[in-house]
Every structure is written in C-alpha cells, then in structure tokens.
Short mmCIF file of C-alpha atoms in Angstrom, two decimals:
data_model
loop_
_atom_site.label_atom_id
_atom_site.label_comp_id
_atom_site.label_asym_id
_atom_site.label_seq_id
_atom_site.Cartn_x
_atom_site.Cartn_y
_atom_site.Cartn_z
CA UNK A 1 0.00 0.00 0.00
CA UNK A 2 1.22 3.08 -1.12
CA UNK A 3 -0.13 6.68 0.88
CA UNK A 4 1.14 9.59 -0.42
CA UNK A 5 1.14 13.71 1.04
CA UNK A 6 1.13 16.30 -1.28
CA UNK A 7 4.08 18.27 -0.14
CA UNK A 8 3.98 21.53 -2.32
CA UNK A 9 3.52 23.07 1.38
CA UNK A 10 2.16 22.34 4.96
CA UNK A 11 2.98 20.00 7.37
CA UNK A 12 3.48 16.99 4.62
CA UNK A 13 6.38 15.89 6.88
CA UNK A 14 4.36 15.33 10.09
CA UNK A 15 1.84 13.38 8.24
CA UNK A 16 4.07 11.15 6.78
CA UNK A 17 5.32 10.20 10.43
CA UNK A 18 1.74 9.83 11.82
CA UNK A 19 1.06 7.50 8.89
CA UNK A 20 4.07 5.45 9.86
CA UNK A 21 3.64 5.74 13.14
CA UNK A 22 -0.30 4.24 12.55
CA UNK A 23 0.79 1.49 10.31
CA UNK A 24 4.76 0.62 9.59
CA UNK A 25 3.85 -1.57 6.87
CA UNK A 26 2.76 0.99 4.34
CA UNK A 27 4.75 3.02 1.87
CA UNK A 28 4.68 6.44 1.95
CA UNK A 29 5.96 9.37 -0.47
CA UNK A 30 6.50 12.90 -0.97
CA UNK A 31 3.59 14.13 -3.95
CA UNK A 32 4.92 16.66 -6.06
CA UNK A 33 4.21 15.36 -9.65
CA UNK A 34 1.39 14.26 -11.68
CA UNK A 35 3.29 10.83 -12.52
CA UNK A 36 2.56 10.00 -8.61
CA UNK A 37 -0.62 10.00 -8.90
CA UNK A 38 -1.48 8.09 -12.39
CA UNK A 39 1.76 6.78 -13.43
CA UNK A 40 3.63 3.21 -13.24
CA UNK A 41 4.27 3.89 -9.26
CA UNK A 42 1.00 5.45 -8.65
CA UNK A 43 -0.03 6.10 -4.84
CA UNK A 44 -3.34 4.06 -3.53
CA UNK A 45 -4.17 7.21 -1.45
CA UNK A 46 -3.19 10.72 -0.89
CA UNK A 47 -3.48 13.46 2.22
CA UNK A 48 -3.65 17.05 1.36
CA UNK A 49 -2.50 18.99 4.64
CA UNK A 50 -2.88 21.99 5.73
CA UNK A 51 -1.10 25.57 4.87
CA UNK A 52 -2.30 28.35 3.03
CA UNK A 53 -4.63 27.75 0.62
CA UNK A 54 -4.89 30.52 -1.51
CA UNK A 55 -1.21 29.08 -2.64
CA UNK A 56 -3.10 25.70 -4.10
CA UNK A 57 -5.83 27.54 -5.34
CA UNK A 58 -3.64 29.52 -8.30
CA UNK A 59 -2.62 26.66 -9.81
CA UNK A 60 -6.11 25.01 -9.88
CA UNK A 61 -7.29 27.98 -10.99
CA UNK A 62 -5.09 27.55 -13.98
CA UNK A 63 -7.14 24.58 -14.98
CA UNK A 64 -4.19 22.90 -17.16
CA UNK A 65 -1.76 22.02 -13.93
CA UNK A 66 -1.79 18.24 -14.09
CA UNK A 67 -0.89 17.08 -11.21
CA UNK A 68 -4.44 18.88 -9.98
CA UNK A 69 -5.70 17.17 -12.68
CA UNK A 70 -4.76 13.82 -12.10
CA UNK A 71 -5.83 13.99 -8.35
CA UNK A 72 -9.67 14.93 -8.93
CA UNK A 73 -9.59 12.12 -11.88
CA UNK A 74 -8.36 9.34 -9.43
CA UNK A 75 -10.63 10.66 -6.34
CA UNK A 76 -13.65 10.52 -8.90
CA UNK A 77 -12.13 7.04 -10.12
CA UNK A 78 -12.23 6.15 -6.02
CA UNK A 79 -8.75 6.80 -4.64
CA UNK A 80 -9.07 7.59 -0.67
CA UNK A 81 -8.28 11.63 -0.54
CA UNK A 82 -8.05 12.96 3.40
CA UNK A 83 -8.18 16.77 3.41
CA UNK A 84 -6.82 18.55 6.93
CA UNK A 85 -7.37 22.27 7.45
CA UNK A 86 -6.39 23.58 4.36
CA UNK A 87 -7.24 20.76 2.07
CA UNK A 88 -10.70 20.18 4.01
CA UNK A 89 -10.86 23.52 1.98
CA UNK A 90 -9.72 22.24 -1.29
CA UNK A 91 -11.86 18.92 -1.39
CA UNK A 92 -15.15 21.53 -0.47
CA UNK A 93 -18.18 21.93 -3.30
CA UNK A 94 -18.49 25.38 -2.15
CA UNK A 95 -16.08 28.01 -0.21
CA UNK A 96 -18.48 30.85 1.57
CA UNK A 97 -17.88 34.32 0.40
CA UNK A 98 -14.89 33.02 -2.05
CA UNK A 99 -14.59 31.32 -5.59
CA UNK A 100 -10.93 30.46 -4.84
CA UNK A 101 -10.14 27.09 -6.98
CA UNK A 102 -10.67 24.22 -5.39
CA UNK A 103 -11.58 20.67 -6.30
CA UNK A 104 -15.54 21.04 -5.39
CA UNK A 105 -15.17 16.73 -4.54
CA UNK A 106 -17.11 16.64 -1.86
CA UNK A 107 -20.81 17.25 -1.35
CA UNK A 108 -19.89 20.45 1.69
CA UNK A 109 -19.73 24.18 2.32
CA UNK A 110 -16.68 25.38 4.17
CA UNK A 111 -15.81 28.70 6.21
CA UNK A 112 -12.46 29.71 5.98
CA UNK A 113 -10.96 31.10 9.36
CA UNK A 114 -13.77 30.62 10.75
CA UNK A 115 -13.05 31.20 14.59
CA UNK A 116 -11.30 34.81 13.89
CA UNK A 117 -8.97 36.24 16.07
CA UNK A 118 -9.60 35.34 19.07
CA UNK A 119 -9.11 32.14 18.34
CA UNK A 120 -6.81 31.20 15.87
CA UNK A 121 -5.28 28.18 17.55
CA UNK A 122 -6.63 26.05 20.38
CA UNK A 123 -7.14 22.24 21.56
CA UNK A 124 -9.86 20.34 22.65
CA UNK A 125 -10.50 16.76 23.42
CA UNK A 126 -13.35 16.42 20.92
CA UNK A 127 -15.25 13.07 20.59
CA UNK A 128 -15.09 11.32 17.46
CA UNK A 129 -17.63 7.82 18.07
CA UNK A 130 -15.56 6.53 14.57
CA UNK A 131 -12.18 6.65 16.96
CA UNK A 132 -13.49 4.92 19.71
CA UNK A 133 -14.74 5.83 23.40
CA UNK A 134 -11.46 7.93 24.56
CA UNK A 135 -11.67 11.41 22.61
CA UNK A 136 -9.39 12.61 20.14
CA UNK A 137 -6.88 15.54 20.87
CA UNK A 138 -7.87 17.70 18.43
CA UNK A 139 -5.72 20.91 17.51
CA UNK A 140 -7.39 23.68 15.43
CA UNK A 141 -4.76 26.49 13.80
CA UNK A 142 -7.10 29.03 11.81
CA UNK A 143 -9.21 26.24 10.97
CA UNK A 144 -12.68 26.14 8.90
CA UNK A 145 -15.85 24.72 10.34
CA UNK A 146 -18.13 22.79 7.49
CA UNK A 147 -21.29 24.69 7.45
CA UNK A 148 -23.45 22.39 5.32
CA UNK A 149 -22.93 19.27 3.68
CA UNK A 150 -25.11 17.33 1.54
CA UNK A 151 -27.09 13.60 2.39
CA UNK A 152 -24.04 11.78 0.88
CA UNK A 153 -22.00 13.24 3.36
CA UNK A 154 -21.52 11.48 7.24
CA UNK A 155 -20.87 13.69 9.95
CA UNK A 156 -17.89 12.60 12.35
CA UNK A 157 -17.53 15.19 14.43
CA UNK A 158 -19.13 18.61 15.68
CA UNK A 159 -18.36 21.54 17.81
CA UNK A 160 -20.27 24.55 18.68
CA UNK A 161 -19.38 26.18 15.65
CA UNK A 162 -20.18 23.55 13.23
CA UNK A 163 -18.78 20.56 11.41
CA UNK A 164 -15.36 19.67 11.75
CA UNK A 165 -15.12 16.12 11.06
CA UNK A 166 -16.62 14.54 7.97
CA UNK A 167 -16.74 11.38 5.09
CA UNK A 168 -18.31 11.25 2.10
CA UNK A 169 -17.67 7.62 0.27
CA UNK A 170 -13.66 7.46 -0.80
CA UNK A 171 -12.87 11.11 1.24
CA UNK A 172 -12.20 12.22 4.77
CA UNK A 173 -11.76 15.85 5.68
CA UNK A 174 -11.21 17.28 9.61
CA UNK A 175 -11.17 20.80 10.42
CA UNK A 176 -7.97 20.29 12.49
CA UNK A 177 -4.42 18.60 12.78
CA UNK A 178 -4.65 15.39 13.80
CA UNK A 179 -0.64 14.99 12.24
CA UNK A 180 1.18 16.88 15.25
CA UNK A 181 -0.41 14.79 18.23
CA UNK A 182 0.62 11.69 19.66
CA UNK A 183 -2.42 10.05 18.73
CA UNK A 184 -2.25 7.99 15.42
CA UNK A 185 -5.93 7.21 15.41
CA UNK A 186 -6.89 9.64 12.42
CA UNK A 187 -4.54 8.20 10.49
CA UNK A 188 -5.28 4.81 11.14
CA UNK A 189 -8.97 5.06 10.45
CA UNK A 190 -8.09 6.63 6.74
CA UNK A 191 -5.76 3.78 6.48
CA UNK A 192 -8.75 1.35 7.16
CA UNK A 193 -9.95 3.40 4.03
CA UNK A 194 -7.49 2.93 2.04
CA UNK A 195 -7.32 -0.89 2.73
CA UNK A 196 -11.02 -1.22 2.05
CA UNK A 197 -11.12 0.29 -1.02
CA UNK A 198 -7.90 -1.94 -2.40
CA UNK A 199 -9.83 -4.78 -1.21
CA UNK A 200 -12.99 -4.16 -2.97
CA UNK A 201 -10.79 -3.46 -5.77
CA UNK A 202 -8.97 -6.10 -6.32
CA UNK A 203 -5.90 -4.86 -6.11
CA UNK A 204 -4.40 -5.78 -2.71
CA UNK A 205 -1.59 -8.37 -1.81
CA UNK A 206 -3.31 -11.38 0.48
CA UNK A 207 -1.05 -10.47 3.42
CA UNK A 208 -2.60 -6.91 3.25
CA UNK A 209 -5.92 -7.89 2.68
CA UNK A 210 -6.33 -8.87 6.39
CA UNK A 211 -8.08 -6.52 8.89
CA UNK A 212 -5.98 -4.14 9.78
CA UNK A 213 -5.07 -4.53 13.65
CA UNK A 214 -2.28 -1.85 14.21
CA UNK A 215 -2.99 1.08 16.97
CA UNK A 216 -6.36 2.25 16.62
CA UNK A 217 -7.96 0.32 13.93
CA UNK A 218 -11.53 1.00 13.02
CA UNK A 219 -14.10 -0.19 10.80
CA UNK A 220 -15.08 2.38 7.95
CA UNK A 221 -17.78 5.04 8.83
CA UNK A 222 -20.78 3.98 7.07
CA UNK A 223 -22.03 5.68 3.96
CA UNK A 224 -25.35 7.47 3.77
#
C-alpha cells in the first residue's frame, strides 16, 4: 500500500510520520508530480494537509496544472483523498464568500478562518464515536468549520461552531491537525480506508488484505 502527502507546502512531513507511526507496513511518499498519482508507481491514497490555501488555489485555478488534474480524476475514479485544514478547503463543493479554486469533490460548504482572532489556535478533546470511546486531541490552527454538507456526506464530528469532522464515500476531511499529536488514530482510520477500497478493488496483496489490527484500527464510517 502506497499513501502519499502532497508536499507543495504544509505539514506533509508530520503526516508522513503519523502515517508510519499508525501502520509501519505501508509506503509512503513525498507528492509533487502528476506521474505520482497516475503513473507506473501510482499512490493508492493521498493526504492534502494543511497551509495556506490561496497558494493551491492559483494553480487550480489555472485549470491545465496536471498534477491537480490527475488527483480529482483518481478521487472521482475512487482513490481515498483525506483533506486537513487547508485541504478540508480544497476537497469543499463550495467556499463561503470566495470562488478560490478548489476541487468542489465533496458534497460540503466550508468557512475559511472561521473562529477569527480570538481564536486562531486552540485544543480540545473532541469526541469522534468513529475513533473509539477515549476522545481525540484535536488541535485547530485558523481552521474552517463545514457549514453544510449534503445527504451523501456522514458527519464525524461537531463543535459549537459547526462541522469539523466529515466522510463522504472514498474522502475524509477534519477541520484540524490530527498529524502533530501523539495520537495515530486519524490516520489509522483513513488507512482502514485505504485498505477497504484496495480490497474491494482487487488490487491488494493477500497479506494486506487482512483486517488491519495496528494502533487504533476501526471499521469504515458507514455511507449514507
């Protein structure tokens, strides 16, 4: 299994580790190039973290950059795509108050700095019933909230404010940083994704193709 982390900016390092640090079995790589994403080598799954998205958005906007390209054709085709911050921004259908480029993926609306300046940055242990009983550590750094979200979509996890954790079919966005905790269970339950959808695919070795059992392993949210 192959999980790559499109590392034209944001904390693609971190989220590398947190994979590994879920599951030591998989591969993981740098994204940078379109030939990562379709080509002989081709990832099974990719994370998009977070950083400044008006960065991304120019070169979608340019509608012939293709690595862009190439990601939105695999996530249509199916390939797992897990958005954080940022890229819970670029998988969105609709950006309030901007047309910034983005991918429109996923069947949601999304605020952008959405807790203003008063809080930019903060923690909470949020729960998150797909992670299990003990709540997730969750750190928000001028983070969205996911105003709306269509039928196809499940809700994960809410605060006050709104939606910050969310699925729809083959993508998983959260509202905050799950890479720069301790806790690998995030990234283990996209793993479970990933492994599910190579499964139904076909396209998984037999040694992989068993549950996955590593630290905080969780059955798929269910779709709607």
């Amino acid at each position: 299994m192959r999980v790559g982390v499109l590392a034209l900016q944001g904390d693609f390092a971190e989220h590398m580790n947190a994979l590994q640090r879920a599951d030591s079995e998989i591969e993981t790589s740098a994204v940078r190039y379109a030939e990562q994403i379709s080509g002989e080598l081709a990832i099974d799954a990719l994370v998009i973290p977070g950083g400044e998205s008006t960065a991304i958005a120019r070169l979608v906007d340019d509608g012939n950059d293709p690595l862009f390209a190439a990601i939105k054709s695999r996530a249509q085709s199916g390939m797992p795509v897990y958005g954080t911050c940022m890229g819970s921004i670029f998988l969105a259908r609709e950006i309030e108050g901007s047309k910034q480029g983005r991918l429109a993926l996923m069947d949601i609306a999304v605020k952008r700095n959405a807790f203003g300046a008063q809080r930019r940055s903060f923690e909470i242990d949020l729960p998150v019933a797909e992670l299990g009983a003990e709540a997730f550590p969750a750190v928000f750094i001028r983070a969205p909230i996911i105003t709306s979200c269509g039928p196809a979509v499940t809700v994960m996890a809410t605060i006050a404010e709104g939606i910050v954790m969310a699925r729809q079919d083959n993508l998983l966005i959260s509202a905050f940083h799950p890479e720069i905790v301790d806790d690998s269970r995030v990234h283990a339950y996209f793993i479970d994704m990933v492994r599910s959808a190579l499964t139904a695919a076909g396209s998984v070795r037999s040694s992989e193709a068993l549950p996955f059992t590593g630290a905080g392993a969780l059955s798929p949210a269910p779709y709607h």
